[in-house]
Coordinates of C-alpha atoms in Angstrom, one line a residue:
M10 CA 55.8 -10.4 65.0
L11 CA 54.3 -11.1 61.5
K12 CA 57.3 -13.3 60.4
N13 CA 56.7 -15.6 63.4
S14 CA 52.9 -15.9 62.9
G15 CA 52.9 -18.8 60.4
I16 CA 52.7 -16.5 57.3
P17 CA 55.2 -17.2 54.5
D18 CA 58.1 -14.8 54.8
A19 CA 57.4 -13.2 51.4
I20 CA 53.8 -12.4 52.3
A21 CA 54.8 -11.2 55.8
E22 CA 57.4 -8.8 54.2
A23 CA 54.7 -7.4 51.9
M24 CA 52.4 -6.8 54.9
I25 CA 55.2 -5.0 56.8
Q26 CA 55.8 -2.7 53.8
R27 CA 52.1 -1.9 53.8
G28 CA 52.2 -0.7 57.4
Y29 CA 51.0 -3.9 59.2
E30 CA 52.6 -4.4 62.6
K31 CA 50.5 -7.3 63.8
L32 CA 47.5 -9.5 62.8
T33 CA 44.0 -8.4 63.6
P34 CA 41.8 -10.9 65.7
V35 CA 40.0 -12.3 62.6
Q36 CA 43.3 -12.8 60.8
E37 CA 44.8 -14.5 63.8
E38 CA 41.9 -16.8 64.2
V39 CA 41.8 -17.9 60.5
I40 CA 45.6 -18.0 60.0
K41 CA 46.9 -19.6 63.2
K42 CA 44.3 -22.3 63.7
N43 CA 44.4 -25.4 61.6
Y44 CA 41.4 -24.7 59.4
S45 CA 43.1 -25.8 56.1
G46 CA 40.5 -26.9 53.6
L47 CA 37.5 -26.6 56.1
D48 CA 34.4 -24.5 55.4
L49 CA 34.2 -21.4 57.6
L50 CA 31.3 -19.2 58.7
V51 CA 33.0 -16.1 60.1
S52 CA 31.1 -13.3 61.9
A53 CA 33.3 -10.2 62.2
Q54 CA 32.7 -6.5 62.2
T55 CA 33.2 -4.5 59.1
G56 CA 36.8 -3.3 58.6
S57 CA 38.4 -6.1 60.7
G58 CA 40.9 -7.2 58.0
K59 CA 38.8 -10.0 56.5
T60 CA 40.4 -9.7 53.0
I61 CA 43.9 -10.7 54.3
A62 CA 42.3 -13.5 56.3
F63 CA 40.6 -15.2 53.3
G64 CA 43.5 -14.3 51.1
F65 CA 45.7 -16.5 53.4
S66 CA 43.1 -19.3 53.3
I67 CA 43.2 -19.3 49.5
V68 CA 47.0 -19.5 49.6
E69 CA 46.9 -22.4 52.1
N70 CA 44.2 -24.4 50.3
I71 CA 45.4 -23.9 46.7
L72 CA 49.2 -23.7 47.0
G73 CA 49.8 -26.0 49.9
K74 CA 53.6 -26.3 50.1
D75 CA 54.2 -24.6 46.8
T76 CA 55.5 -21.1 46.6
Y77 CA 53.8 -19.9 43.4
F78 CA 50.5 -20.3 41.7
K79 CA 50.7 -22.8 38.8
K80 CA 49.4 -21.9 35.4
S81 CA 45.9 -23.3 35.0
K82 CA 43.3 -23.3 32.2
L83 CA 40.5 -22.4 34.6
P84 CA 40.2 -20.2 37.8
Q85 CA 40.9 -21.9 41.1
A86 CA 39.4 -19.4 43.5
L87 CA 36.2 -17.3 43.2
I88 CA 35.4 -14.3 45.4
I89 CA 31.9 -12.9 45.4
V90 CA 31.2 -9.4 46.8
P91 CA 28.1 -7.2 46.8
T92 CA 29.4 -4.0 45.1
R93 CA 31.7 -2.8 42.3
E94 CA 33.8 -0.7 44.7
L95 CA 34.3 -3.6 47.1
A96 CA 35.3 -5.9 44.2
L97 CA 37.9 -3.5 42.9
Q98 CA 39.1 -2.9 46.5
V99 CA 39.5 -6.7 47.2
K100 CA 41.3 -7.2 43.9
N101 CA 43.8 -4.4 44.7
E102 CA 44.3 -5.7 48.2
L103 CA 45.0 -9.3 47.0
T104 CA 47.2 -8.1 44.2
W105 CA 49.9 -6.7 46.6
F106 CA 49.2 -9.5 49.2
L107 CA 49.8 -12.3 46.7
E108 CA 52.4 -10.5 44.5
S109 CA 55.2 -12.8 45.6
C110 CA 53.1 -15.8 44.6
D111 CA 52.6 -14.7 41.0
A112 CA 48.8 -14.8 41.3
K113 CA 46.9 -13.6 38.4
I114 CA 43.7 -11.8 39.6
I115 CA 40.9 -10.2 37.6
S116 CA 37.6 -8.5 38.4
C117 CA 34.1 -8.9 36.8
V118 CA 31.7 -6.2 37.8
G119 CA 28.7 -4.4 36.4
G120 CA 29.2 -1.1 34.8
M121 CA 32.6 -2.0 33.3
D122 CA 33.3 -3.1 29.7
I123 CA 32.1 -6.7 29.5
R124 CA 34.2 -7.3 26.4
A125 CA 37.4 -6.5 28.2
E126 CA 36.3 -8.8 31.0
K127 CA 35.8 -11.6 28.5
R128 CA 39.3 -11.1 27.2
N129 CA 40.7 -11.2 30.7
L130 CA 38.9 -14.5 31.4
E131 CA 40.6 -15.9 28.3
M132 CA 44.0 -15.1 29.8
K133 CA 43.5 -17.9 32.4
P134 CA 43.4 -16.1 35.8
N135 CA 44.0 -17.9 39.1
I136 CA 41.5 -15.8 41.1
V137 CA 38.3 -14.1 39.9
V138 CA 36.6 -11.3 42.0
G139 CA 33.2 -10.2 41.0
T140 CA 29.6 -9.1 41.8
P141 CA 26.8 -11.7 41.6
G142 CA 25.0 -10.4 38.6
R143 CA 28.0 -10.0 36.3
L144 CA 29.5 -13.3 37.4
R145 CA 26.3 -15.1 36.5
D146 CA 26.3 -13.4 33.1
H147 CA 29.7 -14.7 32.3
I148 CA 28.8 -18.2 33.6
E149 CA 25.6 -18.3 31.4
G150 CA 27.7 -17.0 28.5
Q151 CA 30.1 -19.9 28.8
K152 CA 33.0 -17.5 29.4
L153 CA 33.5 -18.3 33.1
K154 CA 33.9 -22.0 33.9
L155 CA 34.1 -23.1 37.5
Q156 CA 35.0 -26.8 37.2
D157 CA 38.4 -26.3 38.8
I158 CA 37.3 -24.1 41.7
K159 CA 38.9 -25.1 45.0
T160 CA 37.9 -22.1 47.1
V161 CA 34.8 -19.9 47.1
V162 CA 34.5 -16.8 49.2
L163 CA 31.3 -14.9 50.0
D164 CA 32.3 -11.6 51.4
E165 CA 29.6 -9.3 53.0
A166 CA 27.2 -12.2 52.6
D167 CA 24.5 -10.5 54.6
E168 CA 24.7 -7.5 52.4
M169 CA 24.3 -9.6 49.3
L170 CA 21.1 -11.2 50.6
D171 CA 19.7 -7.8 51.7
M172 CA 20.4 -6.5 48.1
G173 CA 18.4 -9.3 46.6
F174 CA 21.2 -11.5 45.2
K175 CA 20.0 -14.7 46.7
E176 CA 18.9 -16.2 43.4
D177 CA 22.2 -15.2 41.7
L178 CA 24.3 -16.6 44.5
E179 CA 22.5 -20.0 44.4
A180 CA 22.9 -20.1 40.6
I181 CA 26.6 -19.5 40.9
L182 CA 27.2 -21.9 43.8
D183 CA 25.3 -24.6 42.0
T184 CA 27.8 -24.6 39.1
T185 CA 30.8 -25.1 41.5
P186 CA 32.3 -28.5 42.3
E187 CA 31.0 -30.3 45.4
E188 CA 34.5 -30.8 46.7
K189 CA 35.7 -27.3 47.5
Q190 CA 36.3 -25.0 50.4
T191 CA 33.5 -22.4 51.0
L192 CA 34.2 -19.4 53.2
M193 CA 31.4 -17.0 54.3
F194 CA 32.2 -13.7 55.9
S195 CA 29.4 -11.6 57.4
A196 CA 29.0 -8.8 59.9
T197 CA 25.8 -10.4 61.2
V198 CA 24.4 -13.9 60.9
P199 CA 20.6 -13.7 60.6
K200 CA 18.5 -16.7 59.7
T201 CA 18.9 -16.2 56.0
I202 CA 22.7 -16.5 56.3
A203 CA 22.4 -19.5 58.5
K204 CA 20.2 -21.2 55.9
L205 CA 22.5 -20.4 53.1
A206 CA 25.5 -21.8 55.1
K207 CA 23.5 -25.0 55.8
D208 CA 22.6 -25.5 52.1
Y209 CA 26.1 -24.8 50.7
Q210 CA 28.6 -25.6 53.4
K211 CA 29.7 -28.9 54.9
D212 CA 30.1 -28.9 58.7
A213 CA 31.2 -25.3 58.7
V214 CA 33.4 -24.1 61.6
R215 CA 31.6 -21.1 63.2
I216 CA 34.0 -18.2 64.1
T217 CA 32.8 -15.2 66.0
I218 CA 35.2 -12.3 66.6
G219 CA 34.2 -10.4 69.7
K220 CA 30.8 -10.5 71.3
S221 CA 27.9 -10.9 69.1
N222 CA 26.4 -7.5 68.2
A223 CA 28.9 -5.8 70.5
Q224 CA 29.7 -2.1 70.1
H225 CA 32.7 -1.6 67.9
V226 CA 35.6 -0.7 70.3
D227 CA 37.4 1.5 67.8
I228 CA 34.3 3.6 67.0
E229 CA 33.1 6.5 69.3
Y230 CA 29.4 6.9 68.8
K231 CA 27.7 10.3 69.3
A232 CA 24.1 11.3 69.0
F233 CA 23.6 15.0 68.3
K234 CA 20.2 16.5 69.3
I235 CA 19.2 19.0 66.7
V236 CA 16.3 21.1 65.5
S237 CA 15.0 19.6 62.2
S238 CA 15.7 22.8 60.3
D239 CA 19.3 22.8 61.5
Q240 CA 20.4 19.5 59.8
E241 CA 22.7 21.1 57.2
N242 CA 24.2 23.6 59.7
A243 CA 24.8 20.8 62.2
I244 CA 26.7 18.8 59.5
I245 CA 28.8 21.8 58.6
N246 CA 29.7 22.4 62.3
T247 CA 30.5 18.7 62.8
L248 CA 32.9 18.7 59.9
R249 CA 34.5 21.9 61.1
Y250 CA 34.9 20.7 64.6
Y251 CA 36.7 17.4 63.7
E252 CA 38.5 18.5 60.5
A253 CA 39.0 14.8 59.8
T254 CA 41.4 13.7 57.1
N255 CA 38.5 12.0 55.3
S256 CA 34.8 12.0 56.1
I257 CA 31.6 10.4 54.7
I258 CA 28.0 11.7 55.1
F259 CA 25.2 9.3 54.5
C260 CA 21.9 10.7 53.1
A261 CA 18.6 9.0 52.4
T262 CA 18.1 10.1 48.8
R263 CA 20.1 11.0 45.7
M264 CA 18.5 14.5 45.7
A265 CA 19.7 15.0 49.3
V266 CA 23.2 13.8 48.3
N267 CA 23.4 16.3 45.4
H268 CA 22.0 19.2 47.5
M269 CA 24.4 18.5 50.4
T270 CA 27.4 18.3 48.1
S271 CA 26.5 21.7 46.5
R272 CA 26.0 23.2 49.9
L273 CA 29.4 22.0 51.2
T274 CA 31.2 23.1 47.9
N275 CA 29.7 26.5 48.2
R276 CA 31.1 26.8 51.7
G277 CA 34.6 26.0 50.6
I278 CA 34.6 22.4 51.8
S279 CA 35.9 20.0 49.1
A280 CA 33.3 17.3 48.6
V281 CA 32.3 14.6 46.1
A282 CA 28.9 12.9 45.6
L283 CA 28.5 9.1 45.3
S284 CA 25.0 7.8 44.3
G285 CA 23.5 5.2 42.1
E286 CA 22.9 7.5 39.2
L287 CA 26.7 8.0 38.5
S288 CA 28.4 5.9 35.8
Q289 CA 31.3 3.7 36.9
N290 CA 33.8 6.1 35.5
E291 CA 32.3 9.0 37.5
R292 CA 32.3 6.9 40.7
N293 CA 36.0 5.9 40.1
M294 CA 36.9 9.6 39.7
A295 CA 35.0 10.5 42.9
L296 CA 36.8 7.8 44.9
Q297 CA 40.2 8.8 43.4
A298 CA 39.6 12.4 44.5
M299 CA 39.1 11.1 48.0
R300 CA 42.2 8.8 47.9
S301 CA 44.4 11.5 46.5
S302 CA 43.2 14.1 49.1
K303 CA 41.7 16.4 46.4
A304 CA 38.4 16.0 48.3
R305 CA 37.9 15.5 52.0
V306 CA 34.2 14.7 52.2
C307 CA 32.2 12.0 50.4
V308 CA 28.4 12.5 50.4
A309 CA 26.7 9.2 49.6
T310 CA 23.6 7.1 49.6
D311 CA 23.6 3.9 51.6
V312 CA 23.5 1.6 48.6
A313 CA 26.3 3.4 46.8
A314 CA 28.7 3.2 49.7
R315 CA 28.2 -0.5 50.6
G316 CA 31.5 -2.2 50.9
L317 CA 33.3 1.1 50.4
D318 CA 36.7 1.4 52.0
L319 CA 38.3 4.9 52.0
P320 CA 41.8 5.4 53.5
N321 CA 42.1 7.4 56.7
L322 CA 38.3 7.7 57.0
D323 CA 38.0 9.1 60.6
L324 CA 34.4 10.5 60.6
V325 CA 31.0 9.1 59.6
I326 CA 27.9 11.3 59.8
H327 CA 24.4 9.9 59.5
A328 CA 22.4 12.9 58.1
D329 CA 19.2 10.8 58.4
I330 CA 18.5 8.1 61.0
P331 CA 19.1 4.7 59.5
R332 CA 16.0 2.5 59.1
T333 CA 17.5 -0.7 60.5
S334 CA 20.2 -1.6 63.1
D335 CA 22.1 -3.5 60.4
T336 CA 22.2 -0.4 58.2
L337 CA 23.5 1.6 61.1
L338 CA 26.3 -0.9 61.8
H339 CA 27.3 -1.2 58.2
R340 CA 27.4 2.5 57.6
S341 CA 29.3 3.1 60.8
G342 CA 31.8 0.4 59.9
R343 CA 33.3 2.6 57.2
T344 CA 35.4 4.0 60.0
G345 CA 37.4 2.3 62.8
R346 CA 38.9 -0.1 60.4
A347 CA 42.0 -2.3 61.0
G348 CA 42.7 -0.8 64.4
R349 CA 42.3 2.8 63.4
K350 CA 40.0 4.9 65.7
G351 CA 37.0 6.7 64.3
V352 CA 34.0 8.8 65.2
C353 CA 30.4 8.1 64.2
V354 CA 27.8 10.9 64.5
I355 CA 24.0 10.4 64.2
L356 CA 21.9 13.5 63.9
V357 CA 18.6 13.1 65.9
P358 CA 15.8 15.7 65.4
Q359 CA 13.6 16.6 68.3
N360 CA 10.7 14.4 67.3
R361 CA 12.9 11.3 66.5
N362 CA 14.4 10.7 69.9
R363 CA 12.4 7.5 70.7
T364 CA 13.1 6.1 67.2
A365 CA 16.8 6.7 67.6
E366 CA 16.9 5.1 71.1
R367 CA 15.0 2.0 69.9
L368 CA 17.5 1.7 67.0
F369 CA 20.5 2.1 69.3
G370 CA 19.1 -0.6 71.5
Q371 CA 18.6 -3.0 68.6
A372 CA 22.2 -2.4 67.5
N373 CA 23.5 -2.7 71.0
I374 CA 25.1 0.8 70.8
K375 CA 25.3 3.3 73.7
P376 CA 26.1 6.6 72.1
H377 CA 27.0 9.8 74.0
W378 CA 24.0 12.1 73.7
T379 CA 25.0 15.8 73.3
L380 CA 24.5 18.9 71.2
P381 CA 26.4 19.6 67.9
P382 CA 29.5 21.7 68.2
T383 CA 28.9 25.4 68.7
R384 CA 30.8 28.3 67.1
E385 CA 32.8 28.9 70.2
E386 CA 33.8 25.2 70.6
I387 CA 34.9 25.1 66.9
L388 CA 37.1 28.2 67.3
I389 CA 38.7 26.7 70.4
E390 CA 39.5 23.5 68.4
D391 CA 40.9 25.6 65.5
K392 CA 43.3 27.3 67.9
K393 CA 44.4 24.0 69.4
R394 CA 45.1 22.6 65.9
I395 CA 47.2 25.7 65.1
L396 CA 49.3 25.4 68.3
E397 CA 49.8 21.6 67.8
N398 CA 50.7 21.9 64.1
K399 CA 53.9 20.0 63.3
I400 CA 55.0 22.8 61.0
F401 CA 56.5 24.5 64.1
E402 CA 58.8 21.4 64.6
D403 CA 60.2 21.5 61.1
P404 CA 63.8 22.9 60.9
I405 CA 64.4 26.1 59.0
E406 CA 65.9 25.5 55.6
A407 CA 69.0 27.4 54.5
E408 CA 67.2 29.3 51.7
E409 CA 64.5 30.4 54.2
Q410 CA 66.8 31.8 56.9
D411 CA 67.5 35.2 55.2
F412 CA 63.9 36.0 54.7
V413 CA 63.1 34.8 58.3
D414 CA 65.7 37.2 59.6
E415 CA 64.2 40.0 57.5
L416 CA 60.7 39.4 58.8
I417 CA 61.9 39.4 62.4
S418 CA 63.8 42.7 61.9
K419 CA 60.8 44.5 60.2
K420 CA 57.8 43.0 62.0
T421 CA 56.9 42.6 65.7
I422 CA 56.1 39.2 67.2
N423 CA 52.4 40.2 67.5
Q424 CA 52.2 41.2 63.8
L425 CA 53.8 37.9 62.7
A426 CA 51.5 35.9 65.0
V427 CA 48.4 37.7 63.8
A428 CA 49.4 37.3 60.1
Y429 CA 50.0 33.6 60.6
Y430 CA 46.6 33.1 62.3
R431 CA 44.8 35.0 59.6
L432 CA 46.5 33.0 56.8
V433 CA 45.6 29.7 58.4
S434 CA 42.0 30.7 59.2
K435 CA 41.1 32.4 55.9
D436 CA 40.4 29.1 54.1
L437 CA 38.3 27.7 56.9
S438 CA 34.5 27.7 56.6
V439 CA 32.7 29.9 59.1
P440 CA 30.8 27.9 61.7
E441 CA 27.0 28.2 61.8
D442 CA 24.8 29.4 64.7
L443 CA 22.5 26.5 65.8
K444 CA 19.2 26.5 67.6
N445 CA 19.0 24.7 70.9
P446 CA 16.4 21.9 70.6
S447 CA 15.7 22.0 74.3
D448 CA 14.5 25.6 74.1
K449 CA 10.7 26.0 74.6
R450 CA 9.5 29.0 72.7
D451 CA 7.2 31.6 74.3
K452 CA 3.9 31.5 72.3
N453 CA 4.0 35.3 72.0
S454 CA 7.7 35.5 71.0
Q455 CA 9.5 34.6 67.8
N456 CA 12.8 34.0 69.6
S457 CA 13.2 33.6 73.4
T458 CA 16.9 32.9 73.6
F459 CA 17.7 35.7 76.0
T460 CA 16.1 37.1 79.1
K461 CA 17.0 40.9 79.3
S462 CA 16.0 42.8 76.2
V463 CA 15.4 46.3 74.7
W464 CA 12.6 47.3 72.4
F465 CA 13.0 49.4 69.3
E466 CA 10.5 51.0 67.0
L467 CA 11.1 51.0 63.2
S468 CA 9.2 53.4 61.0
V469 CA 8.0 50.7 58.6
G470 CA 4.8 48.6 59.0
R471 CA 2.3 46.5 57.3
D472 CA 1.3 49.2 54.9
D473 CA 4.9 49.2 53.7
T474 CA 4.8 45.4 53.2
A475 CA 7.1 44.8 56.1
E476 CA 8.1 41.1 56.5
P477 CA 10.2 39.5 59.3
R478 CA 12.6 37.8 56.8
W479 CA 14.0 41.1 55.3
L480 CA 13.7 43.0 58.6
V481 CA 16.0 40.4 60.3
A482 CA 18.5 40.6 57.4
M483 CA 18.5 44.4 57.6
L484 CA 19.0 44.5 61.3
C485 CA 21.8 41.9 61.2
K486 CA 23.6 43.8 58.5
A487 CA 23.2 47.3 60.0
G488 CA 23.8 46.4 63.7
N489 CA 26.3 43.5 63.1
L490 CA 23.8 41.2 64.9
S491 CA 23.2 37.5 64.7
K492 CA 19.7 35.9 64.5
R493 CA 20.0 34.9 68.1
D494 CA 20.2 38.6 69.1
I495 CA 16.8 39.3 67.7
G496 CA 13.6 38.3 69.7
S497 CA 10.0 39.2 68.9
I498 CA 9.1 41.2 65.8
K499 CA 5.6 42.8 66.0
I500 CA 4.5 44.3 62.7
Q501 CA 1.8 46.9 63.1
T502 CA 0.0 49.0 60.4
K503 CA 2.5 51.9 60.4
V504 CA 5.4 50.8 62.5
T505 CA 7.2 47.6 63.6
Y506 CA 8.4 46.8 67.2
V507 CA 11.6 44.7 67.5
E508 CA 13.0 43.1 70.6
I509 CA 16.9 43.1 70.8
S510 CA 19.2 41.5 73.3
E511 CA 20.3 44.0 75.9
Q512 CA 24.0 42.9 75.4
T513 CA 24.0 43.8 71.7
S514 CA 21.6 46.7 71.6
N515 CA 24.3 49.3 71.6
S516 CA 25.0 48.6 68.0
L517 CA 21.5 50.1 67.1
L518 CA 21.7 53.0 69.5
K519 CA 24.1 54.9 67.2
F520 CA 21.2 55.2 64.6
V521 CA 19.0 56.5 67.4
N522 CA 21.6 59.0 68.7
D523 CA 22.6 60.2 65.2
K524 CA 19.1 60.3 64.0
K525 CA 20.2 58.5 60.8
P526 CA 18.0 56.0 58.9
I527 CA 19.0 52.4 59.3
E528 CA 18.2 51.8 55.6
R529 CA 16.8 54.3 53.1
H530 CA 13.9 56.0 55.0
I531 CA 13.6 53.6 57.9
M532 CA 14.3 55.3 61.2
V533 CA 14.9 53.7 64.6
K534 CA 13.5 54.8 67.9
L535 CA 14.3 53.4 71.4
L536 CA 11.4 52.5 73.6
K537 CA 11.5 52.8 77.4
N538 CA 8.9 50.1 77.9
P539 CA 7.6 47.1 75.9
P540 CA 5.1 48.3 73.3
K541 CA 1.3 48.2 73.7
L542 CA 0.1 46.5 70.6
D543 CA -3.0 47.8 68.9
R544 CA -5.1 44.7 68.6
A545 CA -7.9 46.5 66.7
T546 CA -5.6 47.3 63.7
S547 CA -3.9 43.9 63.7
Q548 CA -4.9 41.7 60.8
P549 CA -6.5 38.4 61.9
S550 CA -4.6 35.2 61.1
Q551 CA -5.8 33.0 58.3
N552 CA -7.2 30.5 60.9
K553 CA -9.2 33.2 62.6
K554 CA -10.5 34.3 59.2
R555 CA -11.7 30.8 58.4
R556 CA -13.3 30.4 61.8
S557 CA -15.1 33.7 61.6
S558 CA -16.4 33.0 58.1
K559 CA -17.8 29.6 59.3
L560 CA -19.6 31.3 62.2
F561 CA -21.1 33.9 60.0
L562 CA -22.3 31.2 57.6
K563 CA -23.8 29.3 60.5
D564 CA -25.7 32.3 61.8
K565 CA -27.1 33.0 58.3
D566 CA -28.2 29.4 58.0
E567 CA -30.0 29.3 61.3
E568 CA -31.9 32.4 60.3
G569 CA -32.8 30.7 57.0
L570 CA -31.1 33.5 55.0
N571 CA -29.3 32.9 51.7
K572 CA -28.5 29.3 52.5
P573 CA -26.2 28.1 49.6
K574 CA -26.9 24.8 48.0
N575 CA -25.2 21.6 49.2
I576 CA -24.5 23.1 52.7
D577 CA -26.0 21.6 55.8
F578 CA -27.0 23.5 58.9
K579 CA -23.6 23.0 60.5
G580 CA -22.0 25.1 57.8
K581 CA -20.2 22.2 56.1
R582 CA -20.4 21.4 52.4
K583 CA -21.8 18.1 51.5
S584 CA -19.8 15.7 49.4
D585 CA -21.2 14.1 46.3
R586 CA -21.2 10.7 48.0
W587 CA -23.6 11.9 50.8
K588 CA -25.8 13.6 48.2
K589 CA -26.2 10.2 46.4
I590 CA -27.1 8.4 49.6
E591 CA -29.6 11.1 50.5
K592 CA -31.1 10.8 47.0
R593 CA -31.5 7.0 47.4
T594 CA -33.1 7.3 50.8
K595 CA -35.4 10.2 49.9
P596 CA -39.1 9.3 50.4
G597 CA -41.0 8.9 47.1
S598 CA -37.9 8.5 45.0
D599 CA -37.7 5.7 42.4
T600 CA -34.9 4.0 44.2
S601 CA -36.9 3.8 47.4
K602 CA -39.8 2.3 45.4
L603 CA -37.5 -0.3 43.9
S604 CA -36.2 -1.2 47.4
K605 CA -39.8 -1.7 48.6
D606 CA -40.6 -3.9 45.6
K607 CA -37.6 -6.1 46.4
K608 CA -38.8 -6.5 50.0
N609 CA -42.3 -7.5 48.8
N610 CA -40.8 -10.0 46.4
K611 CA -38.8 -11.6 49.2
R612 CA -41.8 -11.8 51.4
S613 CA -44.0 -13.4 48.7
K614 CA -41.2 -15.9 48.0
K615 CA -40.9 -16.9 51.6
I616 CA -44.8 -17.4 51.8
R617 CA -44.7 -19.7 48.7
V618 CA -41.9 -21.8 50.1
K619 CA -43.8 -22.1 53.4
N620 CA -47.0 -23.2 51.7
K621 CA -45.1 -25.8 49.6
K622 CA -43.6 -27.3 52.7
S623 CA -47.0 -27.5 54.4
K624 CA -48.5 -29.3 51.4
M625 CA -45.7 -31.8 51.4
S626 CA -46.2 -32.6 55.0
D627 CA -49.9 -33.2 54.4

């Protein structure tokens, strides 16, 4: 199909070797139509194969009927992109695409050795790919001369304007010849892009691939309702459920990126961080780890990942809700590229539902609202993946046969199956228990996730500095419980009452029956009925303390006893501002006398003016 699509045979063969079977819609539109030499304004979703599309336009406009690029003193094509990663990616993509044409391509990006770039520019490249800031530096330094440019490409034009490169873009475009082909590619076409196209393009042909702002057909959007405190646990469960070849997690800040990367690494999930504080060498190492499968998860800020293209990226997770619909679309566009399916997950805390719904409406996205994967759902998926593993289809090698026969003779089928399951599962991170955001807690209960419960009494209380956090840890460890199995914890002066789910209460009964301490000297006692709390011995909360102290202060003031200074009769301390106002308005004060003098002066002045007017009239 590629060889009959109007592409030169050598380029079509290169595309076939790279795994291309057919052209994407944007490639078909640009390549098949007769747009040779015309300015184009192309609106297409991220990951639609735009690089190959404008690569073909460059070939058609510069080479014409020629097969190879001719040696030239100055560059003939200029490609401007928003980020370093995208520049290097475009350069690599065009290198194999135009290899048969002997095209010499270089990149000029910030963060790289500028002296090496100057040497590369002196080697007379045919195509220059770069970021706006670095390209402008080379132009002003007289190292990059654009007099012979025939094609200019602005890739991710909307991103460049959003990042504040408008002035740099205008400065670069102003140095290019008037007679040239200008191609603009943008995921969206806001007013700023339309104005830029009007100023620097001549009768541009508008190409829109798919419906404007339509939901990406290759991306499955899901909105996970979570409790705010469960954000990290929800991310871990999502990664475990999908077990994608490559995943990317977007965080709002660099600190969040570093924290999330550490958390995943500690859980045995291979992850790398990508944020603006990294040097170019560190960024390249992180991306290489993803491309070589040494890492499976990239945790990144939005700015650091703009224009990023990772191979086999099947999962995008928005740890924080994006601020704008464009940001949501650009982030999500890291997956579902070039016809490959992908999943995009947005974590939505309880109090951000309306914000998320408004954002989805602006982006014209209709996600599937659901809860994050549970422990049970993840384990089911793990078993499916084991059964569907292609390793079972591989033929037995000759050197393996003897040992296989020995295993079969010495071990049962059950033993072999259990051993295989344990070997496969041992490196998998344990799923987390998540809270249900739809649960409405009982005001008098710390955890109301079960209906039938049993009460236990622990021989430790407030006098022993008992605290829920270490009591929960102790109960979970001793009784092999989870946090969900523990309900209310009522700490009294000498003892503590604990509510345990009836289904899992047997694990604590052994300590009751054997009369053994659950830990050190702490004994457990089973209660037949819910405990009657001793309200008199319970310590009042901090709020109650504050309220009672204010009431006591008010009573004292009303009686006129021991009224502290700077406190009014409502028990509230006066601020310095109100004290100054009170001082100014206090009868007999100097300030009040001054204000009276001013009033008298004004009156006397008015009388004088009135008398003067009456004399003039006479």
